């Protein structure tokens, strides 16, 4: 077996170079020479069996020279979190980031303070038509009062679609202190529930009132009842057949009178219904040239009967009569070709009177 490595010997002194002698016998193996240059690679020999025997550990060698900087090693695993450091200075604001996804809806905040009133914006465009609404509640009936005069002793019927409120006697106008005050025959004021030849009295500043003690007048629509042959003033019960009756009616819509200014009955406007037809009565005068008139839009301007003397005069002394100074005024007919020409004087006798009287119709708006 191979023994332990011995201690190296002391090197000898070099000898003088002698002549070349004959080759001597092979001497002892000299000291190992300096390493030679590497020879060329030899031909690979057959693989031999290598027996490696681990020797004893030698003494530590001298420290080597620092090696060159090696390649960076692979990134190691993250270390444990270190202790929290001292807060650093605030950094500068970075550039805005991308919008993040919408967050969850937060809790309802407290009501804010009312803001200042903003300026009025421009009108928005018309919206789409909404669905039909539910049926509305019934409207409150307003009611329009009209008065119808029969010009007879019979109480007139209220037109279809109207309701009778009350009936009475047809008062046209009154005259006191030589001044006339008329009633619109289309209103309820022209239908007094009770008749008197003197339906009013007068009072003065001395706190005194007088009734039927002056020469005052009242005028009433009359009937076709003929006067007695002796033309004596009417008194007492003989007056009743000469006083027209009336009825106050409530209509559900407005009522107007339409005048044709021809002998033809005018039609009602579209959407209006007829209540009655008649003749266009305008105004009237009597004692002292006093009188009054009718609004042509009022139903009172359309009397159902035409008479040259449509009213009778009554006095505070309890009498009534027709007088020569009583005049009635009616709307006349006008031909289209004669509208802007001078009217021609004409006198009409009994039998021809209706040929120049305008016709009219009282109409109520349909609801």
PDB file of N, CA and C in Angstrom, residues 266-304:
ATOM      1  N   UNK A 266    -132.045  83.763 -38.936  1.00  0.00           N
ATOM      2  CA  UNK A 266    -130.621  83.432 -39.014  1.00  0.00           C
ATOM      3  C   UNK A 266    -130.330  82.093 -38.344  1.00  0.00           C
ATOM      4  N   UNK A 267    -129.351  81.359 -38.846  1.00  0.00           N
ATOM      5  CA  UNK A 267    -128.985  80.100 -38.176  1.00  0.00           C
ATOM      6  C   UNK A 267    -128.130  80.379 -36.941  1.00  0.00           C
ATOM      7  N   UNK A 268    -128.167  79.450 -36.002  1.00  0.00           N
ATOM      8  CA  UNK A 268    -127.283  79.554 -34.842  1.00  0.00           C
ATOM      9  C   UNK A 268    -125.852  79.226 -35.271  1.00  0.00           C
ATOM     10  N   UNK A 269    -124.859  79.792 -34.609  1.00  0.00           N
ATOM     11  CA  UNK A 269    -123.464  79.437 -34.929  1.00  0.00           C
ATOM     12  C   UNK A 269    -123.237  77.942 -34.714  1.00  0.00           C
ATOM     13  N   UNK A 270    -122.212  77.428 -35.378  1.00  0.00           N
ATOM     14  CA  UNK A 270    -121.889  76.011 -35.230  1.00  0.00           C
ATOM     15  C   UNK A 270    -121.554  75.710 -33.776  1.00  0.00           C
ATOM     16  N   UNK A 271    -122.167  74.649 -33.249  1.00  0.00           N
ATOM     17  CA  UNK A 271    -121.944  74.287 -31.857  1.00  0.00           C
ATOM     18  C   UNK A 271    -122.937  74.926 -30.897  1.00  0.00           C
ATOM     19  N   UNK A 272    -123.952  75.628 -31.437  1.00  0.00           N
ATOM     20  CA  UNK A 272    -124.978  76.275 -30.614  1.00  0.00           C
ATOM     21  C   UNK A 272    -126.335  75.687 -30.960  1.00  0.00           C
ATOM     22  N   UNK A 273    -127.229  75.654 -29.987  1.00  0.00           N
ATOM     23  CA  UNK A 273    -128.571  75.103 -30.188  1.00  0.00           C
ATOM     24  C   UNK A 273    -129.605  76.221 -30.092  1.00  0.00           C
ATOM     25  N   UNK A 274    -130.696  76.086 -30.868  1.00  0.00           N
ATOM     26  CA  UNK A 274    -131.747  77.100 -30.892  1.00  0.00           C
ATOM     27  C   UNK A 274    -132.660  76.962 -29.682  1.00  0.00           C
ATOM     28  N   UNK A 275    -133.030  78.126 -29.081  1.00  0.00           N
ATOM     29  CA  UNK A 275    -134.007  78.144 -27.985  1.00  0.00           C
ATOM     30  C   UNK A 275    -135.344  78.695 -28.455  1.00  0.00           C
ATOM     31  N   UNK A 276    -135.338  79.794 -29.199  1.00  0.00           N
ATOM     32  CA  UNK A 276    -136.561  80.308 -29.813  1.00  0.00           C
ATOM     33  C   UNK A 276    -136.193  81.290 -30.919  1.00  0.00           C
ATOM     34  N   UNK A 277    -137.178  81.628 -31.762  1.00  0.00           N
ATOM     35  CA  UNK A 277    -136.994  82.597 -32.844  1.00  0.00           C
ATOM     36  C   UNK A 277    -137.924  83.779 -32.591  1.00  0.00           C
ATOM     37  N   UNK A 278    -137.631  84.916 -33.240  1.00  0.00           N
ATOM     38  CA  UNK A 278    -138.477  86.075 -32.999  1.00  0.00           C
ATOM     39  C   UNK A 278    -138.132  87.242 -33.901  1.00  0.00           C
ATOM     40  N   UNK A 279    -138.439  88.464 -33.400  1.00  0.00           N
ATOM     41  CA  UNK A 279    -138.235  89.716 -34.135  1.00  0.00           C
ATOM     42  C   UNK A 279    -137.293  90.609 -33.316  1.00  0.00           C
ATOM     43  N   UNK A 280    -136.459  91.372 -34.012  1.00  0.00           N
ATOM     44  CA  UNK A 280    -135.365  92.129 -33.390  1.00  0.00           C
ATOM     45  C   UNK A 280    -135.873  93.438 -32.786  1.00  0.00           C
ATOM     46  N   UNK A 281    -136.075  93.425 -31.459  1.00  0.00           N
ATOM     47  CA  UNK A 281    -136.600  94.573 -30.713  1.00  0.00           C
ATOM     48  C   UNK A 281    -135.423  95.396 -30.167  1.00  0.00           C
ATOM     49  N   UNK A 282    -135.393  96.719 -30.481  1.00  0.00           N
ATOM     50  CA  UNK A 282    -134.241  97.538 -30.119  1.00  0.00           C
ATOM     51  C   UNK A 282    -134.504  98.462 -28.933  1.00  0.00           C
ATOM     52  N   UNK A 283    -135.544  99.320 -29.001  1.00  0.00           N
ATOM     53  CA  UNK A 283    -135.753 100.301 -27.942  1.00  0.00           C
ATOM     54  C   UNK A 283    -137.199 100.766 -27.933  1.00  0.00           C
ATOM     55  N   UNK A 284    -137.527 101.681 -26.982  1.00  0.00           N
ATOM     56  CA  UNK A 284    -138.900 102.130 -26.788  1.00  0.00           C
ATOM     57  C   UNK A 284    -138.877 103.476 -26.070  1.00  0.00           C
ATOM     58  N   UNK A 285    -139.843 104.320 -26.370  1.00  0.00           N
ATOM     59  CA  UNK A 285    -140.016 105.611 -25.682  1.00  0.00           C
ATOM     60  C   UNK A 285    -141.501 105.842 -25.451  1.00  0.00           C
ATOM     61  N   UNK A 286    -141.764 106.762 -24.491  1.00  0.00           N
ATOM     62  CA  UNK A 286    -143.169 107.112 -24.229  1.00  0.00           C
ATOM     63  C   UNK A 286    -143.210 108.506 -23.620  1.00  0.00           C
ATOM     64  N   UNK A 287    -143.829 108.669 -22.473  1.00  0.00           N
ATOM     65  CA  UNK A 287    -144.069 109.987 -21.896  1.00  0.00           C
ATOM     66  C   UNK A 287    -142.770 110.764 -21.730  1.00  0.00           C
ATOM     67  N   UNK A 288    -142.778 112.024 -22.195  1.00  0.00           N
ATOM     68  CA  UNK A 288    -141.601 112.876 -22.063  1.00  0.00           C
ATOM     69  C   UNK A 288    -140.437 112.431 -22.920  1.00  0.00           C
ATOM     70  N   UNK A 289    -140.700 111.631 -23.944  1.00  0.00           N
ATOM     71  CA  UNK A 289    -139.659 111.108 -24.836  1.00  0.00           C
ATOM     72  C   UNK A 289    -138.615 110.302 -24.076  1.00  0.00           C
ATOM     73  N   UNK A 290    -138.981 109.823 -22.880  1.00  0.00           N
ATOM     74  CA  UNK A 290    -138.075 108.962 -22.118  1.00  0.00           C
ATOM     75  C   UNK A 290    -138.292 107.510 -22.523  1.00  0.00           C
ATOM     76  N   UNK A 291    -137.268 106.684 -22.328  1.00  0.00           N
ATOM     77  CA  UNK A 291    -137.374 105.266 -22.664  1.00  0.00           C
ATOM     78  C   UNK A 291    -136.076 104.552 -22.353  1.00  0.00           C
ATOM     79  N   UNK A 292    -135.894 103.410 -22.948  1.00  0.00           N
ATOM     80  CA  UNK A 292    -134.661 102.628 -22.776  1.00  0.00           C
ATOM     81  C   UNK A 292    -134.530 101.687 -23.972  1.00  0.00           C
ATOM     82  N   UNK A 293    -133.480 100.872 -23.957  1.00  0.00           N
ATOM     83  CA  UNK A 293    -133.241  99.973 -25.091  1.00  0.00           C
ATOM     84  C   UNK A 293    -132.784  98.607 -24.639  1.00  0.00           C
ATOM     85  N   UNK A 294    -132.613  97.723 -25.626  1.00  0.00           N
ATOM     86  CA  UNK A 294    -132.190  96.356 -25.377  1.00  0.00           C
ATOM     87  C   UNK A 294    -130.806  96.119 -25.996  1.00  0.00           C
ATOM     88  N   UNK A 295    -129.962  95.403 -25.277  1.00  0.00           N
ATOM     89  CA  UNK A 295    -128.685  94.968 -25.852  1.00  0.00           C
ATOM     90  C   UNK A 295    -128.986  93.912 -26.906  1.00  0.00           C
ATOM     91  N   UNK A 296    -128.474  94.112 -28.127  1.00  0.00           N
ATOM     92  CA  UNK A 296    -128.815  93.194 -29.217  1.00  0.00           C
ATOM     93  C   UNK A 296    -128.224  91.804 -29.028  1.00  0.00           C
ATOM     94  N   UNK A 297    -127.262  91.656 -28.125  1.00  0.00           N
ATOM     95  CA  UNK A 297    -126.733  90.316 -27.839  1.00  0.00           C
ATOM     96  C   UNK A 297    -127.586  89.589 -26.813  1.00  0.00           C
ATOM     97  N   UNK A 298    -128.484  90.320 -26.150  1.00  0.00           N
ATOM     98  CA  UNK A 298    -129.298  89.735 -25.094  1.00  0.00           C
ATOM     99  C   UNK A 298    -130.512  89.015 -25.677  1.00  0.00           C
ATOM    100  N   UNK A 299    -130.948  87.925 -25.043  1.00  0.00           N
ATOM    101  CA  UNK A 299    -132.189  87.266 -25.493  1.00  0.00           C
ATOM    102  C   UNK A 299    -133.391  88.192 -25.437  1.00  0.00           C
ATOM    103  N   UNK A 300    -133.326  89.266 -24.607  1.00  0.00           N
ATOM    104  CA  UNK A 300    -134.442  90.197 -24.521  1.00  0.00           C
ATOM    105  C   UNK A 300    -134.654  91.008 -25.775  1.00  0.00           C
ATOM    106  N   UNK A 301    -133.660  91.041 -26.693  1.00  0.00           N
ATOM    107  CA  UNK A 301    -133.812  91.783 -27.940  1.00  0.00           C
ATOM    108  C   UNK A 301    -134.495  90.952 -29.024  1.00  0.00           C
ATOM    109  N   UNK A 302    -134.881  89.731 -28.689  1.00  0.00           N
ATOM    110  CA  UNK A 302    -135.528  88.849 -29.673  1.00  0.00           C
ATOM    111  C   UNK A 302    -136.895  88.437 -29.116  1.00  0.00           C
ATOM    112  N   UNK A 303    -137.919  89.296 -29.380  1.00  0.00           N
ATOM    113  CA  UNK A 303    -139.276  89.006 -28.917  1.00  0.00           C
ATOM    114  C   UNK A 303    -139.958  88.052 -29.891  1.00  0.00           C
ATOM    115  N   UNK A 304    -140.677  87.080 -29.327  1.00  0.00           N
ATOM    116  CA  UNK A 304    -141.285  86.038 -30.172  1.00  0.00           C
ATOM    117  C   UNK A 304    -142.477  86.554 -30.972  1.00  0.00           C
TER     118      UNK A 304
END
